[in-house]
Tab-separated table of C-alpha atoms in Angstrom:
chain	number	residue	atom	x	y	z
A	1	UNK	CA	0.000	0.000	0.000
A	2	UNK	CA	2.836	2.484	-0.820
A	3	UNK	CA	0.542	4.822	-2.988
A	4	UNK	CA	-1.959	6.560	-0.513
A	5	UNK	CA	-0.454	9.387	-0.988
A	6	UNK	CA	-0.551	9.555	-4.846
A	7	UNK	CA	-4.287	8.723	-4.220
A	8	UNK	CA	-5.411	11.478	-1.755
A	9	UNK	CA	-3.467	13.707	-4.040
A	10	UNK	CA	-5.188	12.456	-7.370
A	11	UNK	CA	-8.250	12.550	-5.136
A	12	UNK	CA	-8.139	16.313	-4.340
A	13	UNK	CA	-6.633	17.427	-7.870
A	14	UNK	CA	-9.452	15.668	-10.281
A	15	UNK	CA	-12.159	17.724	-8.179
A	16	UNK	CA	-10.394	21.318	-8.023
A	17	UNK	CA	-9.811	20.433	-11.427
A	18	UNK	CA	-12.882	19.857	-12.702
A	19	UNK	CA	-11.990	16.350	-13.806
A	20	UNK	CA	-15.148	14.993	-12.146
A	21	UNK	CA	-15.648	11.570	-14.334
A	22	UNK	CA	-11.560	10.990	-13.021
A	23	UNK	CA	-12.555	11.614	-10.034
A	24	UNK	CA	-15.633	8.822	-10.078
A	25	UNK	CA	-12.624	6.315	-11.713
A	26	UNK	CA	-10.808	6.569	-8.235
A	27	UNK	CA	-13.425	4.450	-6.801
A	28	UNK	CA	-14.802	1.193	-6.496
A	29	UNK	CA	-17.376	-1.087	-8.074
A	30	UNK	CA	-18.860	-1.523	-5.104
A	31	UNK	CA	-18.214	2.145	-3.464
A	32	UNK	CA	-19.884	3.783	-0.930
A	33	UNK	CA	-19.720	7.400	-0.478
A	34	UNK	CA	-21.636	10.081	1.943
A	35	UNK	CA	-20.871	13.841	3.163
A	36	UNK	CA	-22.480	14.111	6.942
A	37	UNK	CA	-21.606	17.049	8.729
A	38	UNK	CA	-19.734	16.781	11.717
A	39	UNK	CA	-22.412	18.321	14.104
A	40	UNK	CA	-24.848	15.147	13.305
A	41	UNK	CA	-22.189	12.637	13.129
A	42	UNK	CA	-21.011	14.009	16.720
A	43	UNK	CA	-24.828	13.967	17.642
A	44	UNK	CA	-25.558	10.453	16.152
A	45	UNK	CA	-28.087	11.948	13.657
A	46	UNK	CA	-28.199	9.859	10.464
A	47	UNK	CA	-28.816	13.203	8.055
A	48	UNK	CA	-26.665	12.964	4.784
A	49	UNK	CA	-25.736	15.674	2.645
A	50	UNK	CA	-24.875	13.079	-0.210
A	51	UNK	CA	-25.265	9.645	-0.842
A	52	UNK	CA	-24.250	7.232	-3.721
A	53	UNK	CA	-24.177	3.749	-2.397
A	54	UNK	CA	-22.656	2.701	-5.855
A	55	UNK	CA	-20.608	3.725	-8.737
A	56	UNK	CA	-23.170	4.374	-10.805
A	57	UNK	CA	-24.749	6.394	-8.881
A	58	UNK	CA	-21.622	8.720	-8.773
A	59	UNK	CA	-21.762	8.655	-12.643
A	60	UNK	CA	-25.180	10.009	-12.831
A	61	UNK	CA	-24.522	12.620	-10.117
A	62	UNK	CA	-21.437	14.062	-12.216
A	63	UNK	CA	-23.476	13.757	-15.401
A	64	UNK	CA	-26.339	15.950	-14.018
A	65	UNK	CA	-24.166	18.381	-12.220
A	66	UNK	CA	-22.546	18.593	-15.556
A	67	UNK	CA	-26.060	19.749	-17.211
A	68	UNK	CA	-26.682	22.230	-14.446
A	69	UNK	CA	-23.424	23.816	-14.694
A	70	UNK	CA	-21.664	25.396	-17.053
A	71	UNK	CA	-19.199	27.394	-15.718
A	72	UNK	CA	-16.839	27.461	-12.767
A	73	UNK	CA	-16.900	30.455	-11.192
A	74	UNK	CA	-14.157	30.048	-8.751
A	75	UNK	CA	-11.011	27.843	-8.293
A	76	UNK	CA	-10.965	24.906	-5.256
A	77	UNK	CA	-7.645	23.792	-4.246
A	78	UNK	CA	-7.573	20.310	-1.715
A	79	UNK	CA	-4.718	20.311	0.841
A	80	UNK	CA	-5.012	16.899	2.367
A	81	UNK	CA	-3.387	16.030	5.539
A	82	UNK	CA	-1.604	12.670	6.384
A	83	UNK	CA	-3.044	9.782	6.728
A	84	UNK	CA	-3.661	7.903	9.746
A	85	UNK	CA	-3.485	4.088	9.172
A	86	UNK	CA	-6.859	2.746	11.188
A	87	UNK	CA	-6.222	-0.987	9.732
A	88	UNK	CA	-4.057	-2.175	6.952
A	89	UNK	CA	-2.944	-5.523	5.714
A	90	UNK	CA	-2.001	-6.363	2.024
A	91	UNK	CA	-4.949	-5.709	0.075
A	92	UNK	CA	-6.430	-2.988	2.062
A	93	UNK	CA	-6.285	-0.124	4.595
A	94	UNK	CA	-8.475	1.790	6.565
A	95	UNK	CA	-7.289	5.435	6.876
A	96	UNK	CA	-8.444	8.878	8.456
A	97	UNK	CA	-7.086	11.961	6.679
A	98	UNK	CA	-7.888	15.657	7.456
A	99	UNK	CA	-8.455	17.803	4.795
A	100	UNK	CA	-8.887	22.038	4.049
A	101	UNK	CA	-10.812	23.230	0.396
A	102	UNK	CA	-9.110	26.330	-0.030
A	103	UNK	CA	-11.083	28.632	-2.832
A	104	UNK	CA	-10.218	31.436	-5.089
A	105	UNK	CA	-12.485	33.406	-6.661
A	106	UNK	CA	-12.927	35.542	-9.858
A	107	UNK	CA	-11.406	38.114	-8.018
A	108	UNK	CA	-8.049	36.140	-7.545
A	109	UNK	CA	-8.886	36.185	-3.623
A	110	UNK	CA	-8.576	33.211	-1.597
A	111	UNK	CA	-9.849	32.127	1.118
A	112	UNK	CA	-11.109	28.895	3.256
A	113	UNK	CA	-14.023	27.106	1.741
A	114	UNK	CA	-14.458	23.911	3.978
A	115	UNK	CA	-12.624	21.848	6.170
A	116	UNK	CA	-13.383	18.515	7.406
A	117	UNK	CA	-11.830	15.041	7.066
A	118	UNK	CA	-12.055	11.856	4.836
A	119	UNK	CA	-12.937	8.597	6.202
A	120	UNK	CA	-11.921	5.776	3.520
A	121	UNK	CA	-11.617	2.062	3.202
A	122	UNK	CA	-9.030	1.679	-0.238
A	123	UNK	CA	-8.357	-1.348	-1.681
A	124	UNK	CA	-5.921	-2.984	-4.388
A	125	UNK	CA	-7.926	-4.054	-7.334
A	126	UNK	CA	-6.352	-5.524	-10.195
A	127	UNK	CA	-3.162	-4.000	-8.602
A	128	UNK	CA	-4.381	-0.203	-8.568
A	129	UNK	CA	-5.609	1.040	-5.618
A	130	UNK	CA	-9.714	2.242	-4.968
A	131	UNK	CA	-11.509	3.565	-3.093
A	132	UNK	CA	-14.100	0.975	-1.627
A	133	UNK	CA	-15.847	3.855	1.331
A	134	UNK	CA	-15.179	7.317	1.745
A	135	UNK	CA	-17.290	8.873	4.297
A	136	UNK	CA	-16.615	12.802	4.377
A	137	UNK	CA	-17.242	14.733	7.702
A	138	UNK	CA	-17.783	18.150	6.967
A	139	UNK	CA	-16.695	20.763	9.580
A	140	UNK	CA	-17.848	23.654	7.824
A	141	UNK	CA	-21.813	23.924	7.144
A	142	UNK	CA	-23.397	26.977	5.938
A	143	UNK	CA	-21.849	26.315	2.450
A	144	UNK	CA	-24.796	25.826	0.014
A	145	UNK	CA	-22.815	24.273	-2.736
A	146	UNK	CA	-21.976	21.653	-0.662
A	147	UNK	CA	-24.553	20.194	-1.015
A	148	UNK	CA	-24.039	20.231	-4.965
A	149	UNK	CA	-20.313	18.993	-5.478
A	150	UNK	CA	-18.449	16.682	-4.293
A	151	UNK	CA	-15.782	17.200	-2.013
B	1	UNK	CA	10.222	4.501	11.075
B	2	UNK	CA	7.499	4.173	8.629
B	3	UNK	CA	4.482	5.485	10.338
B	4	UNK	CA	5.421	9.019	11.327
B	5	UNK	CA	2.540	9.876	9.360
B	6	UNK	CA	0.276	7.611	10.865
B	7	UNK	CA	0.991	9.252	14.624
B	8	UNK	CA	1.366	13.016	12.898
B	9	UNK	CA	-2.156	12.335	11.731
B	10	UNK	CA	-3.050	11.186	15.438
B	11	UNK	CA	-1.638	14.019	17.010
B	12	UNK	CA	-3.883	16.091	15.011
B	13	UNK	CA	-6.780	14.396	15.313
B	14	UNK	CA	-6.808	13.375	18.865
B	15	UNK	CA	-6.856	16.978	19.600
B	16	UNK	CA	-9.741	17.932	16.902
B	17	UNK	CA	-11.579	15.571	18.448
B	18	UNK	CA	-11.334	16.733	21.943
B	19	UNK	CA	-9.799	13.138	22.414
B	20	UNK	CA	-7.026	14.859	24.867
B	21	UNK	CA	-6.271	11.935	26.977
B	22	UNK	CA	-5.400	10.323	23.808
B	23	UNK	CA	-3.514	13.391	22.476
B	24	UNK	CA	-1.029	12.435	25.785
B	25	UNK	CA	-0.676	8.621	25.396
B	26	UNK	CA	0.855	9.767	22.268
B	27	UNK	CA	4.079	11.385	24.162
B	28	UNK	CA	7.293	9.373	25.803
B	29	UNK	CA	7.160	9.203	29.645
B	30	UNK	CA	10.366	11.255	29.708
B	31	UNK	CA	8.462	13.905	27.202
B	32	UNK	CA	9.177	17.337	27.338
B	33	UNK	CA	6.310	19.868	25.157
B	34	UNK	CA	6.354	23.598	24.435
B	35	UNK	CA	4.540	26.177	22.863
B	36	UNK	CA	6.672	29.362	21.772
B	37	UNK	CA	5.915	32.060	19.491
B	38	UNK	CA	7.945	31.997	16.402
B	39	UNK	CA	8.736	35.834	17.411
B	40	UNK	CA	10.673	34.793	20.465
B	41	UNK	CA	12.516	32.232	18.931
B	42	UNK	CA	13.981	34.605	16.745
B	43	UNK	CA	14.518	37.026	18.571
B	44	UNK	CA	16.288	34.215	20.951
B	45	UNK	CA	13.674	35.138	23.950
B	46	UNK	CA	13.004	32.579	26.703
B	47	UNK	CA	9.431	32.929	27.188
B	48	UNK	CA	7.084	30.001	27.019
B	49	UNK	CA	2.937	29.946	26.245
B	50	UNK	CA	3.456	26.500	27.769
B	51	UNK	CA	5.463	24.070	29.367
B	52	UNK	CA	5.362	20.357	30.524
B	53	UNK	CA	8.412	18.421	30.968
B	54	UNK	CA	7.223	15.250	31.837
B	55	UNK	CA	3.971	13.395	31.014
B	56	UNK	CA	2.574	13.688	34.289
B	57	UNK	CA	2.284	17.253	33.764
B	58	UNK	CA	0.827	17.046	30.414
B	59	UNK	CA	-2.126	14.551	32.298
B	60	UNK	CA	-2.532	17.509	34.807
B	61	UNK	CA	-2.475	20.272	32.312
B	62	UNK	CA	-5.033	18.313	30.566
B	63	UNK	CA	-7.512	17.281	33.540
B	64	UNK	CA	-7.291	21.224	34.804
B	65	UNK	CA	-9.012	21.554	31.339
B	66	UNK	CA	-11.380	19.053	31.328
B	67	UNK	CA	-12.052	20.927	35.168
B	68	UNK	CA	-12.826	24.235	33.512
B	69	UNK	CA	-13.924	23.908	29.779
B	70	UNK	CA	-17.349	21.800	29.988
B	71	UNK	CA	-18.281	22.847	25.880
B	72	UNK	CA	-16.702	22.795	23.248
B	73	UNK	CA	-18.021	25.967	21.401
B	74	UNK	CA	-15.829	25.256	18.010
B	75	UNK	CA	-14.503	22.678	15.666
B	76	UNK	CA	-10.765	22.541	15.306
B	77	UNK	CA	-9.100	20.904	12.147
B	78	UNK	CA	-5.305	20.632	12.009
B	79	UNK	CA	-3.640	19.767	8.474
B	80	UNK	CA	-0.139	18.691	9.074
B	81	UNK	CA	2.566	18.942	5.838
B	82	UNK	CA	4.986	16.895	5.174
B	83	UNK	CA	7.933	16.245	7.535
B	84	UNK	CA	11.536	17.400	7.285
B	85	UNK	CA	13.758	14.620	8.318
B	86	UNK	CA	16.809	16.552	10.385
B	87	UNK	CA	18.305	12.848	11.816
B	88	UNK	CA	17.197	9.870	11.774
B	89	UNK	CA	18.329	6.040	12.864
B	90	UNK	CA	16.581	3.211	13.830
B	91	UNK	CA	14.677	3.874	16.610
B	92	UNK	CA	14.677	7.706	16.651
B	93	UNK	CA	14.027	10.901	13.866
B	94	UNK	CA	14.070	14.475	14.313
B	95	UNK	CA	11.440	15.959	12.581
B	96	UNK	CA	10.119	19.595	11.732
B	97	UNK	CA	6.694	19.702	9.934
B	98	UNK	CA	4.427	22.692	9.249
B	99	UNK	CA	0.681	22.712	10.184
B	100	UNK	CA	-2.484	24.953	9.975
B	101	UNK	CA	-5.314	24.487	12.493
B	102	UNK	CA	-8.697	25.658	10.811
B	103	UNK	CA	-11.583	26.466	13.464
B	104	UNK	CA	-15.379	26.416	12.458
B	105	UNK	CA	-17.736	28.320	14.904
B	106	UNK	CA	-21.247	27.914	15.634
B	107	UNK	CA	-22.693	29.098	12.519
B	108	UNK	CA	-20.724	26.910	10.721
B	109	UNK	CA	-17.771	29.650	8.887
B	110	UNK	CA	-14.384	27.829	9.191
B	111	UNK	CA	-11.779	30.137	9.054
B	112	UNK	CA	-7.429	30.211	9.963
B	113	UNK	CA	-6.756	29.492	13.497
B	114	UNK	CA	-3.030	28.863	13.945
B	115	UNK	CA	0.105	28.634	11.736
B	116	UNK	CA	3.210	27.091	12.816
B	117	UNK	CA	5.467	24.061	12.718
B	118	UNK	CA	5.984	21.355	15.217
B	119	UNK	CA	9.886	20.471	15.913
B	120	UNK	CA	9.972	17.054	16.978
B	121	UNK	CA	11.863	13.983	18.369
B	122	UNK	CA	10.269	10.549	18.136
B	123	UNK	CA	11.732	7.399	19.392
B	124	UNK	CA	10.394	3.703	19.188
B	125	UNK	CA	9.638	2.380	22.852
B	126	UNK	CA	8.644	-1.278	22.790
B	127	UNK	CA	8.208	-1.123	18.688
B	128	UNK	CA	5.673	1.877	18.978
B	129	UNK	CA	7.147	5.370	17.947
B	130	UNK	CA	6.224	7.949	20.416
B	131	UNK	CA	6.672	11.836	20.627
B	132	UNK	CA	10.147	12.754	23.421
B	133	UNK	CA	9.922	16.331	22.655
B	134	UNK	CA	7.789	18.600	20.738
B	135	UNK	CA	8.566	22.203	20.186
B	136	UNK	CA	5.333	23.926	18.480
B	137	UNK	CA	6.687	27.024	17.475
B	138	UNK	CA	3.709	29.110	16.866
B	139	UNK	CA	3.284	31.889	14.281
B	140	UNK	CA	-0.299	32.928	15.611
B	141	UNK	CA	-0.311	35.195	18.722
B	142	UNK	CA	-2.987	36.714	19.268
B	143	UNK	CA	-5.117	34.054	19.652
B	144	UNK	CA	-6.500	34.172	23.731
B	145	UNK	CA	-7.105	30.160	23.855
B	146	UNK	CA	-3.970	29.266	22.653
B	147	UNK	CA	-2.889	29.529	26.137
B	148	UNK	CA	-5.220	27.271	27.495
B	149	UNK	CA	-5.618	24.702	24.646
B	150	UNK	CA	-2.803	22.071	23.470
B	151	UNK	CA	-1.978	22.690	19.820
C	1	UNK	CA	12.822	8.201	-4.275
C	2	UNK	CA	12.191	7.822	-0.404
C	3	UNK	CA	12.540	11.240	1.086
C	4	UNK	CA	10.294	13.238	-1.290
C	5	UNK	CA	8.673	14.635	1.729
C	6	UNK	CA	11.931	15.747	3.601
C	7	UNK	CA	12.636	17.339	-0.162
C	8	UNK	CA	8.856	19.187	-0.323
C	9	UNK	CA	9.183	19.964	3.311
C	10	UNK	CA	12.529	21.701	3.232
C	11	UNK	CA	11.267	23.380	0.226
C	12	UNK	CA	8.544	25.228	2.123
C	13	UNK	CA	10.550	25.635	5.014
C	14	UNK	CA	13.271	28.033	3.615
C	15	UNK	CA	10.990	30.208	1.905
C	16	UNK	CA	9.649	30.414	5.092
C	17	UNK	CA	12.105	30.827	6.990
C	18	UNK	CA	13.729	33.301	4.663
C	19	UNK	CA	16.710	31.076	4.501
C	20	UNK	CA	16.581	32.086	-0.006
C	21	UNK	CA	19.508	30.617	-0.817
C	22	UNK	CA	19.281	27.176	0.954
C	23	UNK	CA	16.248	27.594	-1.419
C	24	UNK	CA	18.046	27.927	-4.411
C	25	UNK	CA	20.579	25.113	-3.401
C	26	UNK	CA	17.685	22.613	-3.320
C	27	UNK	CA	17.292	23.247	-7.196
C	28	UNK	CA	19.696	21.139	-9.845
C	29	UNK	CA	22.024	23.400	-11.528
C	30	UNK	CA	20.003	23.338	-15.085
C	31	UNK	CA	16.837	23.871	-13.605
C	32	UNK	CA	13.778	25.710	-14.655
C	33	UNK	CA	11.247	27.619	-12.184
C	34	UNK	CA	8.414	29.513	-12.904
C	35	UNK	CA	5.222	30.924	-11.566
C	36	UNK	CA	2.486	31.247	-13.508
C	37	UNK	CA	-1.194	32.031	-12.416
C	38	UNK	CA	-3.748	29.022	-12.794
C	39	UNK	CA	-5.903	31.229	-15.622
C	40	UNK	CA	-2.975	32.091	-17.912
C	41	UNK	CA	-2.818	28.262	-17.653
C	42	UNK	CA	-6.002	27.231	-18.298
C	43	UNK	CA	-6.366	29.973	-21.056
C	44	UNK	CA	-3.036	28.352	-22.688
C	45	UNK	CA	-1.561	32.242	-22.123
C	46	UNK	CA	2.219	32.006	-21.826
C	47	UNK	CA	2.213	35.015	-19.378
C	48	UNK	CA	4.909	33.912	-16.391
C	49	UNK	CA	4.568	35.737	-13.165
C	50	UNK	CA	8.266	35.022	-12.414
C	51	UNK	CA	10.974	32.437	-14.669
C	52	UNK	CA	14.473	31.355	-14.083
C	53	UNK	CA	15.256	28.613	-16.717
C	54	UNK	CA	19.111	28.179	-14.716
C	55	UNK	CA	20.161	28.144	-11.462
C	56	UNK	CA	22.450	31.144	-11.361
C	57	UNK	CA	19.201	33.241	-12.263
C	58	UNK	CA	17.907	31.931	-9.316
C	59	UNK	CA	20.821	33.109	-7.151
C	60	UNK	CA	20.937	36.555	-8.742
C	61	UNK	CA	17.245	36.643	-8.221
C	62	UNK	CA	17.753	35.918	-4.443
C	63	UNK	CA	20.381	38.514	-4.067
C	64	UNK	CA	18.720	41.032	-5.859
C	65	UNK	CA	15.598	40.514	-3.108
C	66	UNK	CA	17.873	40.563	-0.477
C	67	UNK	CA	19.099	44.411	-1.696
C	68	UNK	CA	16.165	45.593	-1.687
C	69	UNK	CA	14.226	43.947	0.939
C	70	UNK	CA	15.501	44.515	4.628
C	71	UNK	CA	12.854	43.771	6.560
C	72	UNK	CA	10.504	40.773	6.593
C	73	UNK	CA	7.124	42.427	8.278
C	74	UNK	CA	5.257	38.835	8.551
C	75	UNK	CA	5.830	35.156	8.652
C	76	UNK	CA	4.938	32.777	5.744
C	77	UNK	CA	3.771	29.457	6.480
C	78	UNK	CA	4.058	26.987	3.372
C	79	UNK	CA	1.317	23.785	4.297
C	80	UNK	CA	1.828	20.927	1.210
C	81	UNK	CA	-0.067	18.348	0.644
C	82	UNK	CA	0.639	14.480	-0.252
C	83	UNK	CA	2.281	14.690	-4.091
C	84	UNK	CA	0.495	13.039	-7.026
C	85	UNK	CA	3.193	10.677	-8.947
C	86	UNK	CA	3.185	11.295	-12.435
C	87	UNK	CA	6.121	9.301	-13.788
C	88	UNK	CA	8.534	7.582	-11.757
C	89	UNK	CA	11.736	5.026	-12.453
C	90	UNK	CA	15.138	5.195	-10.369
C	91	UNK	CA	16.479	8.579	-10.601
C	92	UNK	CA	13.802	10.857	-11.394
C	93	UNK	CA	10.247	11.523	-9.928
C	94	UNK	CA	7.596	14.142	-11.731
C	95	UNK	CA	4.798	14.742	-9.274
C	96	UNK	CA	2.038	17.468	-8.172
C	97	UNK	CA	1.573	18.402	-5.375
C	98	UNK	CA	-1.158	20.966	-3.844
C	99	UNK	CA	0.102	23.692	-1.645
C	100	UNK	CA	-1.231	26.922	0.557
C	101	UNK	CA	0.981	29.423	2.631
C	102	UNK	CA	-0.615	30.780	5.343
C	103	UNK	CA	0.478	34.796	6.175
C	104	UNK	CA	0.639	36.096	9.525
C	105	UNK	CA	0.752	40.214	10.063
C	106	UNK	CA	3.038	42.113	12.350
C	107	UNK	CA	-0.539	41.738	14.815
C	108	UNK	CA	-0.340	38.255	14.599
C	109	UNK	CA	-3.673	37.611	12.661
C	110	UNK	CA	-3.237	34.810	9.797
C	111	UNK	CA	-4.968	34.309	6.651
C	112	UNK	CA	-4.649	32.404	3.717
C	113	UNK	CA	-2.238	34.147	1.593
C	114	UNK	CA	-1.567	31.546	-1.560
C	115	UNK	CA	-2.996	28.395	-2.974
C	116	UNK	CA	-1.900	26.717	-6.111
C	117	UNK	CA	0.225	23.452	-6.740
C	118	UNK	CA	3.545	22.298	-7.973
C	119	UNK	CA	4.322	21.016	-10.803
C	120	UNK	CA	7.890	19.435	-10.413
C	121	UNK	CA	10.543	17.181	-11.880
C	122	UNK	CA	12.616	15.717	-9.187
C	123	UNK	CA	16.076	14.307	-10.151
C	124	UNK	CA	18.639	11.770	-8.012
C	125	UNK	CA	22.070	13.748	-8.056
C	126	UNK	CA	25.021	11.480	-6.745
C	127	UNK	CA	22.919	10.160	-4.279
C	128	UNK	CA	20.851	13.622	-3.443
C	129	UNK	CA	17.431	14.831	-4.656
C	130	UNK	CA	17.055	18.058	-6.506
C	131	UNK	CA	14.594	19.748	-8.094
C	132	UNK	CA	15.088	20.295	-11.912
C	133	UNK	CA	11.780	21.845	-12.817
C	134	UNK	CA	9.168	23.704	-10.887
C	135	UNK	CA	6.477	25.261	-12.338
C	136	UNK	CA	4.018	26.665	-9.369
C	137	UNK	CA	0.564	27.197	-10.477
C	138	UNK	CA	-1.290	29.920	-8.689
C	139	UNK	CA	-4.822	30.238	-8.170
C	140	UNK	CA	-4.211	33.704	-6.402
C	141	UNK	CA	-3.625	36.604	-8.328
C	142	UNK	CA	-4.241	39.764	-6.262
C	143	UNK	CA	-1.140	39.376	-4.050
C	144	UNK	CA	1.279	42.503	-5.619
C	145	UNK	CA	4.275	40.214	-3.687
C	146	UNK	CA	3.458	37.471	-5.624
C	147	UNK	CA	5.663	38.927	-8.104
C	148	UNK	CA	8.330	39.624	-5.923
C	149	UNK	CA	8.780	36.552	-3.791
C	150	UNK	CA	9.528	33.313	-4.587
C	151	UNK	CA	6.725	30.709	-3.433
């Protein structure tokens, strides 16, 4: 499992790039991905922000997010944190990773957009590395578009 | 020494998550911790925001806080970068590694909280590497809790 | 290619630090660095922000800051993220990697100053790793140092 880190970088890049179909190819068949905000996860409320329980579904939630927009107006830049190694044995790990969205906008002013961090099960497929889970606890919450990208 | 990023990406969480006592399991028994403000240390000042030269006093400093601070009124996120290796041999490294701790209030706006770098020794004791010193040389200073809180 | 972290860490550190020429020294002597912003890029503009295409450019740059700037009046903190490998074989490494610096005033307020990302070509030279190209990528464009500051 020597790669994480190429991962959580490729991770962060394909979405503040606007590579969203690269970013679906990072995961899993058999994926499972959610955004909860910390407050309910802290409060054991089972609210979701998003939910595909399937690659597919992540398809068709890029593909209509494509039809609805057109045009970035801002720039999102990912600066991921290290990972810490939950469980791990030679065909998968279990990692925790904090993470800050940094975003710029038309102005050319930056500032922070969201922090929060990634909860992930990867695992070696065909030798490459998915991602099988990747629950992400958002921090920040009075972001609309949250609730319309992925992050 | 592989999994200095596994216990970098502790340290940070443990203390985002309020998990304090955790936080100090994480340091030597002979551990010696510091917070100094990067303006002293250049301008080769003695002054300390805090001390603890020995783990019992980090378990004191940190049950006098559980004593006084029943809520947690904010989220804290710490993104750690990647660490400079100053020495290293089998069963210790010298490390210096920048971080940023975000902070999300109430309402939900996450904004910069600290800047800094952590200036480390870790050793292996009994095959788990552990934190001997940590010098957190804070850029930050006019932050009131950073006197109270680890960081 | 083990201590790409030590080599990314470093990097951030002496710009921070305003150690500039233990800067320069981490570059190979025919290197290239430039800074360009993020829309010239995306626009396929081939306006550069800042370009030394060989290391003794990037000394006389350095010495030609340090004439006329005597006075830092705030710390830079330079927070990277986990690099995204490209290409890889024995001696050289091209990767990505995601960065923000964090500014702190002469009150001791921070803010995020600079995100963006390297985009670097990292060559084995007897036995040591330099940097032979770096082009940094910056989303922020309103920052009048920007120009005069290495990042």
């Amino acid at each position: 499992m020597n790669h994480w880190y190429s991962l959580m970088a490729e991770y962060g890049m394909a979405l503040d790039e606007d590579r969203l179909e690269d970013w679906v190819e990072l995961f899993d068949e058999q994926c499972d991905y959610r955004v909860v905000t910390r407050e309910n996860v802290e409060q054991g409320l089972p609210n979701v922000l998003m939910w595909c329980d399937n690659k597919n579904m992540l398809r068709d939630r890029v593909e209509s997010y494509r039809e609805v927009n057109e045009y970035n107006l801002h720039y999102d830049r990912h600066v991921i944190g290290p990972p810490k190694i939950l469980q791990q044995d030679g065909v998968s790990a279990r990692i925790e990773a904090n993470y800050v969205v940094l975003q710029t906008d038309q102005g050319g002013n930056s500032k922070v957009f969201s922090t929060g961090a990634y909860h992930a099960l990867l695992v070696l497929d065909d030798g490459r590395m998915r991602i099988r889970d990747n629950v992400v606890v958002v921090d920040t919450f009075c972001v609309q578009t949250l609730i319309a990208t992925p992050i």
